[in-house]
mmCIF file of C-alpha atoms and ligand atoms in Angstrom:
data_model
loop_
_atom_site.group_PDB
_atom_site.id
_atom_site.type_symbol
_atom_site.label_atom_id
_atom_site.label_comp_id
_atom_site.label_asym_id
_atom_site.label_seq_id
_atom_site.Cartn_x
_atom_site.Cartn_y
_atom_site.Cartn_z
ATOM 1 C CA UNK L 30 9.088 47.789 -18.394
ATOM 2 C CA UNK L 31 12.473 46.571 -20.201
ATOM 3 C CA UNK L 32 11.254 44.342 -23.429
ATOM 4 C CA UNK L 33 14.189 42.328 -24.777
ATOM 5 C CA UNK L 34 14.355 39.310 -22.732
ATOM 6 C CA UNK L 35 17.590 38.293 -20.115
ATOM 7 C CA UNK L 36 17.932 35.241 -22.713
ATOM 8 C CA UNK L 37 16.367 34.421 -26.878
ATOM 9 C CA UNK L 38 13.593 31.859 -27.125
ATOM 10 C CA UNK L 39 16.832 30.057 -29.133
ATOM 11 C CA UNK L 40 19.130 30.251 -26.097
ATOM 12 C CA UNK L 41 16.532 29.299 -23.312
ATOM 13 C CA UNK L 42 18.383 27.631 -20.165
ATOM 14 C CA UNK L 43 16.596 24.518 -19.615
ATOM 15 C CA UNK L 44 16.171 23.960 -15.940
ATOM 16 C CA UNK L 45 17.753 20.473 -14.853
ATOM 17 C CA UNK L 46 20.421 19.804 -17.879
ATOM 18 C CA UNK L 47 22.276 17.033 -17.185
ATOM 19 C CA UNK L 48 26.283 17.157 -18.008
ATOM 20 C CA UNK L 49 27.217 14.021 -20.018
ATOM 21 C CA UNK L 50 31.156 13.814 -20.903
ATOM 22 C CA UNK L 51 33.034 12.039 -23.333
ATOM 23 C CA UNK L 52 33.884 8.910 -20.636
ATOM 24 C CA UNK L 53 30.376 8.439 -20.423
ATOM 25 C CA UNK L 54 30.084 8.254 -24.160
ATOM 26 C CA UNK L 55 32.828 6.172 -25.181
ATOM 27 C CA UNK L 56 31.765 3.731 -22.073
ATOM 28 C CA UNK L 57 28.188 3.415 -23.588
ATOM 29 C CA UNK L 58 29.663 2.834 -27.000
ATOM 30 C CA UNK L 59 31.953 0.160 -25.901
ATOM 31 C CA UNK L 60 28.790 -1.682 -24.325
ATOM 32 C CA UNK L 61 27.187 -1.721 -27.706
ATOM 33 C CA UNK L 62 29.619 -2.734 -29.831
ATOM 34 C CA UNK L 63 30.419 -5.610 -26.890
ATOM 35 C CA UNK L 64 26.749 -6.332 -27.603
ATOM 36 C CA UNK L 65 25.916 -6.840 -24.075
ATOM 37 C CA UNK L 66 23.011 -4.020 -23.389
ATOM 38 C CA UNK L 67 21.611 -5.400 -20.742
ATOM 39 C CA UNK L 68 22.251 -6.518 -16.964
ATOM 40 C CA UNK L 69 25.685 -7.586 -16.672
ATOM 41 C CA UNK L 70 28.999 -6.645 -15.540
ATOM 42 C CA UNK L 71 28.931 -2.937 -15.721
ATOM 43 C CA UNK L 72 25.745 -2.834 -13.432
ATOM 44 C CA UNK L 73 27.959 -5.199 -11.395
ATOM 45 C CA UNK L 74 30.735 -2.353 -11.346
ATOM 46 C CA UNK L 75 28.052 0.592 -10.793
ATOM 47 C CA UNK L 76 27.142 -1.195 -7.455
ATOM 48 C CA UNK L 77 30.421 -1.665 -6.445
ATOM 49 C CA UNK L 78 31.482 1.496 -7.417
ATOM 50 C CA UNK L 79 27.917 3.037 -5.720
ATOM 51 C CA UNK L 80 28.327 0.748 -2.461
ATOM 52 C CA UNK L 81 32.334 2.230 -2.013
ATOM 53 C CA UNK L 82 31.044 5.926 -1.955
ATOM 54 C CA UNK L 83 28.271 5.645 0.387
ATOM 55 C CA UNK L 84 30.241 3.336 2.529
ATOM 56 C CA UNK L 85 27.412 0.956 2.477
ATOM 57 C CA UNK L 86 27.594 -2.780 2.259
ATOM 58 C CA UNK L 87 24.715 -3.912 0.144
ATOM 59 C CA UNK L 88 23.169 -2.490 -3.053
ATOM 60 C CA UNK L 89 20.795 -3.288 -6.139
ATOM 61 C CA UNK L 90 20.975 -1.082 -9.110
ATOM 62 C CA UNK L 91 17.300 -1.007 -10.475
ATOM 63 C CA UNK L 92 15.338 1.144 -13.234
ATOM 64 C CA UNK L 93 14.520 4.045 -11.132
ATOM 65 C CA UNK L 94 13.634 5.466 -7.862
ATOM 66 C CA UNK L 95 10.411 4.427 -8.021
ATOM 67 C CA UNK L 96 11.172 0.489 -8.157
ATOM 68 C CA UNK L 97 13.764 1.041 -5.598
ATOM 69 C CA UNK L 98 10.830 2.331 -3.251
ATOM 70 C CA UNK L 99 8.484 -0.316 -4.625
ATOM 71 C CA UNK L 100 10.257 -3.265 -3.557
ATOM 72 C CA UNK L 101 11.909 -2.131 -0.625
ATOM 73 C CA UNK L 102 8.571 -1.602 0.907
ATOM 74 C CA UNK L 103 7.470 -5.667 -0.621
ATOM 75 C CA UNK L 104 10.743 -6.793 0.688
ATOM 76 C CA UNK L 105 9.563 -5.272 4.454
ATOM 77 C CA UNK L 106 6.960 -7.269 4.133
ATOM 78 C CA UNK L 107 4.530 -4.146 4.005
ATOM 79 C CA UNK L 108 1.608 -4.809 2.115
ATOM 80 C CA UNK L 109 -2.569 -4.593 2.686
ATOM 81 C CA UNK L 110 -3.760 -2.946 5.966
ATOM 82 C CA UNK L 111 -0.523 -1.373 6.716
ATOM 83 C CA UNK L 112 0.031 2.431 7.172
ATOM 84 C CA UNK L 113 3.715 3.955 5.937
ATOM 85 C CA UNK L 114 3.906 7.644 7.290
ATOM 86 C CA UNK L 115 5.773 9.586 4.543
ATOM 87 C CA UNK L 116 5.458 13.597 3.210
ATOM 88 C CA UNK L 117 3.248 15.892 1.357
ATOM 89 C CA UNK L 118 6.154 17.639 0.273
ATOM 90 C CA UNK L 119 7.540 14.911 -2.074
ATOM 91 C CA UNK L 120 7.219 14.115 -5.907
ATOM 92 C CA UNK L 121 4.259 11.974 -6.429
ATOM 93 C CA UNK L 122 6.157 8.396 -6.872
ATOM 94 C CA UNK L 123 6.642 8.186 -3.104
ATOM 95 C CA UNK L 124 3.288 8.013 -2.640
ATOM 96 C CA UNK L 125 2.328 5.678 -6.054
ATOM 97 C CA UNK L 126 5.072 3.885 -4.726
ATOM 98 C CA UNK L 127 3.483 2.818 -0.996
ATOM 99 C CA UNK L 128 -0.221 2.669 -2.977
ATOM 100 C CA UNK L 129 0.705 0.283 -5.265
ATOM 101 C CA UNK L 130 2.322 -2.544 -2.095
ATOM 102 C CA UNK L 131 -1.115 -1.865 -1.513
ATOM 103 C CA UNK L 132 -0.525 -0.146 1.785
ATOM 104 C CA UNK L 133 -2.104 3.175 2.819
ATOM 105 C CA UNK L 134 -0.187 6.473 2.881
ATOM 106 C CA UNK L 135 -0.636 8.568 6.302
ATOM 107 C CA UNK L 136 0.960 11.651 5.253
ATOM 108 C CA UNK L 137 2.883 13.983 7.991
ATOM 109 C CA UNK L 138 3.206 17.948 7.663
ATOM 110 C CA UNK L 139 6.482 19.566 7.201
ATOM 111 C CA UNK L 140 8.837 21.544 9.350
ATOM 112 C CA UNK L 141 8.288 25.093 7.463
ATOM 113 C CA UNK L 142 12.166 26.296 8.052
ATOM 114 C CA UNK L 143 13.848 22.646 6.335
ATOM 115 C CA UNK L 144 10.925 21.422 4.494
ATOM 116 C CA UNK L 145 11.627 18.220 5.700
ATOM 117 C CA UNK L 146 8.868 15.603 7.678
ATOM 118 C CA UNK L 147 8.243 16.861 11.238
ATOM 119 C CA UNK L 148 8.641 14.092 13.664
ATOM 120 C CA UNK L 149 6.537 15.447 15.794
ATOM 121 C CA UNK L 150 3.580 15.145 13.129
ATOM 122 C CA UNK L 151 4.857 11.724 12.171
ATOM 123 C CA UNK L 152 4.381 11.123 15.968
ATOM 124 C CA UNK L 153 1.117 12.162 15.939
ATOM 125 C CA UNK L 154 0.014 9.957 12.756
ATOM 126 C CA UNK L 155 0.940 6.400 14.087
ATOM 127 C CA UNK L 156 -1.553 4.122 14.910
ATOM 128 C CA UNK L 157 -1.173 0.353 15.326
ATOM 129 C CA UNK L 158 -1.474 -0.086 11.854
ATOM 130 C CA UNK L 159 1.384 2.003 11.067
ATOM 131 C CA UNK L 160 4.300 -0.256 9.889
ATOM 132 C CA UNK L 161 6.944 1.831 8.443
ATOM 133 C CA UNK L 162 8.317 5.816 7.934
ATOM 134 C CA UNK L 163 8.985 6.945 4.821
ATOM 135 C CA UNK L 164 11.258 10.049 4.693
ATOM 136 C CA UNK L 165 11.936 12.288 2.071
ATOM 137 C CA UNK L 166 15.755 13.983 2.077
ATOM 138 C CA UNK L 167 14.176 17.363 0.564
ATOM 139 C CA UNK L 168 16.324 19.335 -1.723
ATOM 140 C CA UNK L 169 19.306 16.952 -0.532
ATOM 141 C CA UNK L 170 19.054 18.443 3.280
ATOM 142 C CA UNK L 171 18.790 15.348 5.468
ATOM 143 C CA UNK L 172 15.435 14.768 7.713
ATOM 144 C CA UNK L 173 16.338 14.942 11.405
ATOM 145 C CA UNK L 174 17.004 11.444 11.895
ATOM 146 C CA UNK L 175 17.908 11.187 15.705
ATOM 147 C CA UNK L 176 14.952 11.997 16.290
ATOM 148 C CA UNK L 177 12.889 9.550 13.480
ATOM 149 C CA UNK L 178 15.339 6.718 14.811
ATOM 150 C CA UNK L 179 13.806 7.284 17.954
ATOM 151 C CA UNK L 180 10.467 7.324 16.792
ATOM 152 C CA UNK L 181 11.200 4.092 14.919
ATOM 153 C CA UNK L 182 12.551 2.317 18.165
ATOM 154 C CA UNK L 183 9.726 3.172 20.655
ATOM 155 C CA UNK L 184 7.287 1.825 18.334
ATOM 156 C CA UNK L 185 8.557 -0.553 15.913
ATOM 157 C CA UNK L 186 8.945 1.043 12.747
ATOM 158 C CA UNK L 187 10.860 0.292 9.778
ATOM 159 C CA UNK L 188 13.033 3.123 8.173
ATOM 160 C CA UNK L 189 12.648 3.689 4.299
ATOM 161 C CA UNK L 190 14.648 6.533 2.804
ATOM 162 C CA UNK L 191 13.757 8.156 -0.584
ATOM 163 C CA UNK L 192 17.129 9.762 -1.533
ATOM 164 C CA UNK L 193 16.453 10.827 -4.741
ATOM 165 C CA UNK L 194 18.001 14.119 -3.998
ATOM 166 C CA UNK L 195 20.586 13.091 -1.337
ATOM 167 C CA UNK L 196 23.470 11.029 -3.026
ATOM 168 C CA UNK L 197 25.723 13.164 -1.156
ATOM 169 C CA UNK L 198 24.034 13.749 1.967
ATOM 170 C CA UNK L 199 25.311 12.932 5.455
ATOM 171 C CA UNK L 200 23.882 13.733 8.636
ATOM 172 C CA UNK L 201 26.266 13.705 11.775
ATOM 173 C CA UNK L 202 28.737 12.106 9.641
ATOM 174 C CA UNK L 203 26.821 9.426 8.225
ATOM 175 C CA UNK L 204 25.711 8.960 4.699
ATOM 176 C CA UNK L 205 22.104 9.055 3.756
ATOM 177 C CA UNK L 206 20.725 6.140 2.671
ATOM 178 C CA UNK L 207 21.986 4.021 5.061
ATOM 179 C CA UNK L 208 19.777 4.770 8.457
ATOM 180 C CA UNK L 209 16.842 2.941 7.423
ATOM 181 C CA UNK L 210 16.264 -0.801 6.468
ATOM 182 C CA UNK L 211 16.615 0.857 2.593
ATOM 183 C CA UNK L 212 17.779 3.736 1.188
ATOM 184 C CA UNK L 213 16.407 4.897 -2.297
ATOM 185 C CA UNK L 214 18.348 6.920 -4.926
ATOM 186 C CA UNK L 215 17.295 8.398 -8.434
ATOM 187 C CA UNK L 216 20.005 8.906 -11.418
ATOM 188 C CA UNK L 217 17.012 10.254 -13.449
ATOM 189 C CA UNK L 218 17.962 12.879 -15.993
ATOM 190 C CA UNK L 219 17.871 16.095 -14.052
ATOM 191 C CA UNK L 220 19.091 14.540 -10.707
ATOM 192 C CA UNK L 221 22.494 14.777 -8.899
ATOM 193 C CA UNK L 222 24.396 12.051 -11.025
ATOM 194 C CA UNK L 223 22.505 10.766 -14.048
ATOM 195 C CA UNK L 224 22.337 7.458 -16.202
ATOM 196 C CA UNK L 225 19.156 8.400 -18.047
ATOM 197 C CA UNK L 226 16.552 6.418 -15.946
ATOM 198 C CA UNK L 227 18.021 4.494 -12.972
ATOM 199 C CA UNK L 228 18.043 3.752 -9.387
ATOM 200 C CA UNK L 229 19.950 2.399 -6.906
ATOM 201 C CA UNK L 230 18.802 0.859 -3.479
ATOM 202 C CA UNK L 231 21.253 0.385 -0.137
ATOM 203 C CA UNK L 232 19.962 -2.129 2.454
ATOM 204 C CA UNK L 233 21.345 -3.146 5.669
ATOM 205 C CA UNK L 234 21.532 -6.912 4.996
ATOM 206 C CA UNK L 235 22.766 -9.600 2.316
ATOM 207 C CA UNK L 236 19.392 -11.180 3.168
ATOM 208 C CA UNK L 237 17.468 -8.196 2.202
ATOM 209 C CA UNK L 238 19.535 -7.142 -1.006
ATOM 210 C CA UNK L 239 19.160 -10.798 -2.276
ATOM 211 C CA UNK L 240 15.072 -10.321 -1.930
ATOM 212 C CA UNK L 241 15.386 -7.206 -3.834
ATOM 213 C CA UNK L 242 17.072 -8.501 -6.443
ATOM 214 C CA UNK L 243 14.868 -11.463 -7.118
ATOM 215 C CA UNK L 244 12.221 -9.390 -6.723
ATOM 216 C CA UNK L 245 13.444 -6.887 -9.579
ATOM 217 C CA UNK L 246 13.848 -9.350 -12.128
ATOM 218 C CA UNK L 247 10.535 -11.527 -12.656
ATOM 219 C CA UNK L 248 11.472 -13.621 -9.242
ATOM 220 C CA UNK L 249 14.359 -15.508 -10.232
ATOM 221 C CA UNK L 250 16.639 -17.407 -8.378
ATOM 222 C CA UNK L 251 20.020 -15.084 -8.186
ATOM 223 C CA UNK L 252 22.303 -13.629 -10.792
ATOM 224 C CA UNK L 253 19.605 -15.259 -13.386
ATOM 225 C CA UNK L 254 21.714 -12.571 -15.565
ATOM 226 C CA UNK L 255 24.294 -15.014 -15.753
ATOM 227 C CA UNK L 256 22.575 -17.739 -17.392
ATOM 228 C CA UNK L 257 23.981 -16.891 -20.914
ATOM 229 C CA UNK L 258 27.372 -16.351 -19.781
ATOM 230 C CA UNK L 259 30.371 -18.337 -20.651
ATOM 231 C CA UNK L 260 29.922 -19.882 -17.257
ATOM 232 C CA UNK L 261 27.760 -22.437 -19.134
ATOM 233 C CA UNK L 262 23.838 -22.456 -18.805
ATOM 234 C CA UNK L 263 22.164 -22.778 -15.622
ATOM 235 C CA UNK L 264 18.960 -23.399 -15.035
ATOM 236 C CA UNK L 265 16.530 -20.549 -12.908
ATOM 237 C CA UNK L 266 13.981 -20.866 -10.274
ATOM 238 C CA UNK L 267 10.663 -18.256 -10.432
ATOM 239 C CA UNK L 268 10.338 -18.326 -6.563
ATOM 240 C CA UNK L 269 7.960 -15.482 -6.479
ATOM 241 C CA UNK L 270 6.054 -13.136 -8.502
ATOM 242 C CA UNK L 271 8.679 -10.447 -9.198
ATOM 243 C CA UNK L 272 9.189 -7.259 -11.722
ATOM 244 C CA UNK L 273 11.029 -5.888 -14.786
ATOM 245 C CA UNK L 274 12.864 -3.523 -12.968
ATOM 246 C CA UNK L 275 16.775 -4.805 -13.583
ATOM 247 C CA UNK L 276 18.844 -1.602 -14.563
ATOM 248 C CA UNK L 277 20.841 -2.113 -17.697
ATOM 249 C CA UNK L 278 24.753 -2.400 -18.570
ATOM 250 C CA UNK L 279 24.732 0.525 -21.111
ATOM 251 C CA UNK L 280 22.939 2.857 -17.717
ATOM 252 C CA UNK L 281 25.318 2.067 -15.725
ATOM 253 C CA UNK L 282 27.944 2.980 -18.348
ATOM 254 C CA UNK L 283 26.925 6.174 -17.756
ATOM 255 C CA UNK L 284 26.749 5.850 -14.034
ATOM 256 C CA UNK L 285 29.868 4.756 -13.737
ATOM 257 C CA UNK L 286 31.758 7.913 -15.079
ATOM 258 C CA UNK L 287 29.138 10.441 -13.605
ATOM 259 C CA UNK L 288 29.896 8.812 -10.328
ATOM 260 C CA UNK L 289 33.632 9.441 -10.773
ATOM 261 C CA UNK L 290 32.720 13.244 -11.015
ATOM 262 C CA UNK L 291 29.989 13.775 -8.707
ATOM 263 C CA UNK L 292 32.226 15.694 -5.973
ATOM 264 C CA UNK L 293 33.615 17.702 -8.884
ATOM 265 C CA UNK L 294 29.629 18.419 -9.428
ATOM 266 C CA UNK L 295 28.573 18.766 -5.700
ATOM 267 C CA UNK L 296 31.241 21.132 -5.508
ATOM 268 C CA UNK L 297 30.140 23.298 -8.526
ATOM 269 C CA UNK L 298 26.542 23.142 -7.544
ATOM 270 C CA UNK L 299 27.736 24.485 -3.304
ATOM 271 C CA UNK L 300 29.383 27.294 -5.461
ATOM 272 C CA UNK L 301 26.107 28.653 -7.596
ATOM 273 C CA UNK L 302 23.943 28.208 -4.044
ATOM 274 C CA UNK L 303 26.031 30.226 -2.548
ATOM 275 C CA UNK L 304 26.309 32.720 -5.383
ATOM 276 C CA UNK L 305 22.980 32.743 -4.989
ATOM 277 C CA UNK L 306 22.701 33.466 -1.398
ATOM 278 C CA UNK L 307 24.470 36.775 -1.711
ATOM 279 C CA UNK L 308 23.121 37.616 -5.057
ATOM 280 C CA UNK L 309 19.352 37.554 -3.550
ATOM 281 C CA UNK L 310 19.491 38.466 -0.043
ATOM 282 C CA UNK L 311 18.749 41.962 -0.936
ATOM 283 C CA UNK L 312 15.600 40.677 -2.445
ATOM 284 C CA UNK L 313 12.061 40.176 -0.702
ATOM 285 C CA UNK L 314 11.722 36.462 -1.220
ATOM 286 C CA UNK L 315 12.495 33.348 0.949
ATOM 287 C CA UNK L 316 15.788 32.074 0.644
ATOM 288 C CA UNK L 317 16.522 28.119 1.806
ATOM 289 C CA UNK L 318 17.446 27.969 5.320
ATOM 290 C CA UNK L 319 21.059 27.888 6.444
ATOM 291 C CA UNK L 320 22.839 24.462 6.715
ATOM 292 C CA UNK L 321 24.035 23.579 10.547
ATOM 293 C CA UNK L 322 27.241 21.781 10.815
ATOM 294 C CA UNK L 323 26.598 18.631 11.599
ATOM 295 C CA UNK L 324 24.722 18.314 7.871
ATOM 296 C CA UNK L 325 25.694 17.685 4.568
ATOM 297 C CA UNK L 326 23.077 19.224 1.814
ATOM 298 C CA UNK L 327 23.674 17.522 -1.341
ATOM 299 C CA UNK L 328 22.539 21.056 -2.807
ATOM 300 C CA UNK L 329 19.947 19.290 -5.050
ATOM 301 C CA UNK L 330 17.839 22.089 -5.306
ATOM 302 C CA UNK L 331 17.107 25.747 -4.951
ATOM 303 C CA UNK L 332 14.394 26.684 -3.994
ATOM 304 C CA UNK L 333 13.136 30.280 -2.782
ATOM 305 C CA UNK L 334 9.644 31.357 -1.737
ATOM 306 C CA UNK L 335 8.043 33.829 -3.464
ATOM 307 C CA UNK L 336 4.941 35.934 -1.136
ATOM 308 C CA UNK L 337 2.598 37.939 -2.919
ATOM 309 C CA UNK L 338 2.254 40.068 -0.099
ATOM 310 C CA UNK L 339 6.241 40.392 0.099
ATOM 311 C CA UNK L 340 7.723 40.381 -3.043
ATOM 312 C CA UNK L 341 4.621 42.316 -4.882
ATOM 313 C CA UNK L 342 4.328 39.509 -7.480
ATOM 314 C CA UNK L 343 2.458 36.046 -7.127
ATOM 315 C CA UNK L 344 4.581 33.059 -7.432
ATOM 316 C CA UNK L 345 2.776 31.819 -10.499
ATOM 317 C CA UNK L 346 3.316 34.591 -11.522
ATOM 318 C CA UNK L 347 6.940 34.961 -11.412
ATOM 319 C CA UNK L 348 6.865 31.884 -12.668
ATOM 320 C CA UNK L 349 5.553 33.193 -16.282
ATOM 321 C CA UNK L 350 7.696 36.461 -15.712
ATOM 322 C CA UNK L 351 11.197 34.266 -15.292
ATOM 323 C CA UNK L 352 10.740 32.000 -18.425
ATOM 324 C CA UNK L 353 9.649 35.077 -20.741
ATOM 325 C CA UNK L 354 13.533 35.779 -19.600
ATOM 326 C CA UNK L 355 14.304 32.976 -21.203
ATOM 327 C CA UNK L 356 15.327 31.197 -17.615
ATOM 328 C CA UNK L 357 13.397 27.570 -17.163
ATOM 329 C CA UNK L 358 12.365 26.973 -13.610
ATOM 330 C CA UNK L 359 10.909 24.088 -11.735
ATOM 331 C CA UNK L 360 8.205 23.978 -8.621
ATOM 332 C CA UNK L 361 9.049 21.299 -6.212
ATOM 333 C CA UNK L 362 6.411 20.556 -5.413
ATOM 334 C CA UNK L 363 2.999 21.443 -5.050
ATOM 335 C CA UNK L 364 1.759 19.604 -1.817
ATOM 336 C CA UNK L 365 0.451 16.214 -2.563
ATOM 337 C CA UNK L 366 -3.130 16.572 -1.144
ATOM 338 C CA UNK L 367 -3.174 19.711 -4.484
ATOM 339 C CA UNK L 368 -4.329 16.457 -6.552
ATOM 340 C CA UNK L 369 -7.162 15.632 -7.523
ATOM 341 C CA UNK L 370 -6.668 11.740 -7.596
ATOM 342 C CA UNK L 371 -5.046 11.605 -3.953
ATOM 343 C CA UNK L 372 -8.456 14.238 -2.449
ATOM 344 C CA UNK L 373 -10.744 11.669 -3.855
ATOM 345 C CA UNK L 374 -9.040 8.258 -3.263
ATOM 346 C CA UNK L 375 -8.253 9.574 1.074
ATOM 347 C CA UNK L 376 -9.829 12.819 1.374
ATOM 348 C CA UNK L 377 -6.680 14.946 2.263
ATOM 349 C CA UNK L 378 -7.324 18.650 2.137
ATOM 350 C CA UNK L 379 -3.990 20.586 1.491
ATOM 351 C CA UNK L 380 -5.278 23.104 3.992
ATOM 352 C CA UNK L 381 -4.226 19.692 6.945
ATOM 353 C CA UNK L 382 -0.747 19.852 6.283
ATOM 354 C CA UNK L 383 -0.497 24.007 6.031
ATOM 355 C CA UNK L 384 3.175 24.236 5.832
ATOM 356 C CA UNK L 385 3.545 21.521 2.873
ATOM 357 C CA UNK L 386 0.657 23.707 1.232
ATOM 358 C CA UNK L 387 2.325 26.427 1.921
ATOM 359 C CA UNK L 388 5.841 25.741 0.898
ATOM 360 C CA UNK L 389 3.549 24.077 -2.385
ATOM 361 C CA UNK L 390 2.097 27.328 -3.785
ATOM 362 C CA UNK L 391 5.208 29.862 -3.095
ATOM 363 C CA UNK L 392 8.261 27.642 -3.777
ATOM 364 C CA UNK L 393 9.869 27.727 -6.790
ATOM 365 C CA UNK L 394 13.460 26.296 -7.787
ATOM 366 C CA UNK L 395 16.371 27.801 -9.257
ATOM 367 C CA UNK L 396 18.380 26.145 -12.357
ATOM 368 C CA UNK L 397 21.570 24.775 -10.113
ATOM 369 C CA UNK L 398 22.629 22.319 -12.309
ATOM 370 C CA UNK L 399 26.697 21.610 -12.158
ATOM 371 C CA UNK L 400 26.332 22.466 -16.015
ATOM 372 C CA UNK L 401 25.529 25.981 -15.860
ATOM 373 C CA UNK L 402 28.575 28.490 -17.253
ATOM 374 C CA UNK L 403 29.079 31.745 -14.392
ATOM 375 C CA UNK L 404 27.204 33.865 -17.287
ATOM 376 C CA UNK L 405 24.647 31.268 -16.685
ATOM 377 C CA UNK L 406 24.196 32.126 -13.790
ATOM 378 C CA UNK L 407 24.964 35.407 -14.149
ATOM 379 C CA UNK L 408 21.943 35.594 -16.381
ATOM 380 C CA UNK L 409 19.648 33.910 -13.454
ATOM 381 C CA UNK L 410 20.098 36.752 -11.415
ATOM 382 C CA UNK L 411 19.370 39.060 -13.817
ATOM 383 C CA UNK L 412 16.125 37.997 -14.641
ATOM 384 C CA UNK L 413 15.285 37.360 -11.388
ATOM 385 C CA UNK L 414 15.916 41.147 -10.494
ATOM 386 C CA UNK L 415 14.270 42.196 -13.847
ATOM 387 C CA UNK L 416 11.001 40.157 -12.003
ATOM 388 C CA UNK L 417 11.583 41.076 -8.261
ATOM 389 C CA UNK L 418 12.378 44.923 -7.190
ATOM 390 C CA UNK L 419 14.404 45.594 -4.706
ATOM 391 C CA UNK L 420 13.621 45.840 -0.703
HETATM 392 C C1 PLP H 28 12.786 11.961 -8.885
HETATM 393 C C2 PLP H 28 12.119 11.159 -7.631
HETATM 394 C C3 PLP H 28 11.683 10.124 -7.660
HETATM 395 C C4 PLP H 28 11.530 9.209 -8.478
HETATM 396 O O1 PLP H 28 12.818 8.821 -8.897
HETATM 397 P P1 PLP H 28 12.583 8.122 -10.439
HETATM 398 O O2 PLP H 28 14.008 8.033 -10.634
HETATM 399 O O3 PLP H 28 12.305 8.759 -11.613
HETATM 400 O O4 PLP H 28 12.045 6.892 -10.750
HETATM 401 C C5 PLP H 28 11.077 9.957 -6.139
HETATM 402 N N1 PLP H 28 11.390 10.456 -5.300
HETATM 403 C C6 PLP H 28 11.971 11.986 -4.932
HETATM 404 C C7 PLP H 28 12.008 12.693 -3.792
HETATM 405 C C8 PLP H 28 11.976 12.097 -6.395
HETATM 406 O O5 PLP H 28 12.682 13.767 -6.554
#
């Protein structure tokens, strides 16, 4: 046993650490000096830039992806008595947003290889109460959108896409988040580009985006944020009981510059992904599925699977051992039915979603931030080789 860790405690490699560069630092300082901290021209600019990047017509910046999901469902008139079908292989926010609308979440198991919601399982869960499908493009790999759109059309369902991992993702050349009625994005600190906290909704129609904007700012009539501007005082009118979900200019100041470098960061993560694939092809661990030529993967998470029978170490022991080597890793995710709240509330059992259960119990995400240097990547590989014996 080699007792000297690959990296010391002081030099611990933090999982999912973002890159912050000088242009966004300067832009935030400019916002602060201007005194305009809240929702204003920089938020409008970020929306315009994001629409241009995604080839979308309508966008609203909000303070999180969770808020984006919540408002997308409200703007779809989803509420009490409705069922929304989503995946057990997601972050809890996806399911909580459904619950906060008053609707009932229904889970459909994932495909073992892609880890994305399985259209066959979706179809089996449809009832007369089903209103929408909420697919998550897991790790940045697009879901089988042809099949999901086909199901949605036949059963008259809406599609709301959780694109928290999938800013750069395309499917048959079309951007993730532009298939459904709404596409919801996250700029949380661990995501592909960041604003600290932050989110964005893409919508198919002007009417839909206006509903989102009103719901996101107290239910006040559109452009209420302009009421203190030099265009003169404007009365606002409250037309619904809305939420406080608006993005600030300080956040947009970061996002505008991060978005300019999105493709540079994507290329870097792709290179890390390929480096890991080569390095680990020799080890008895499961590697991410290959990417088909009709898709563009966003390379948000590099998830391996550690099966004790093959790797000779359990997933949780693997995490402890790699962490002890000074490398931070993540789990994305324990399947949703593993959590006590959902078991208690909906009677869900992990065994009823066997693919998600297995993935959730065996998966580990390795660092793949564009911030990683070549020597960081070499350290990750070295640590994995210390913990798992070669075949
Ligand atoms: C991060 C994440 C969210 C929540 O995003 P926030 O911006 O933090 O609200 C939702 N769904 C998935 C799949 C995520 O990874």
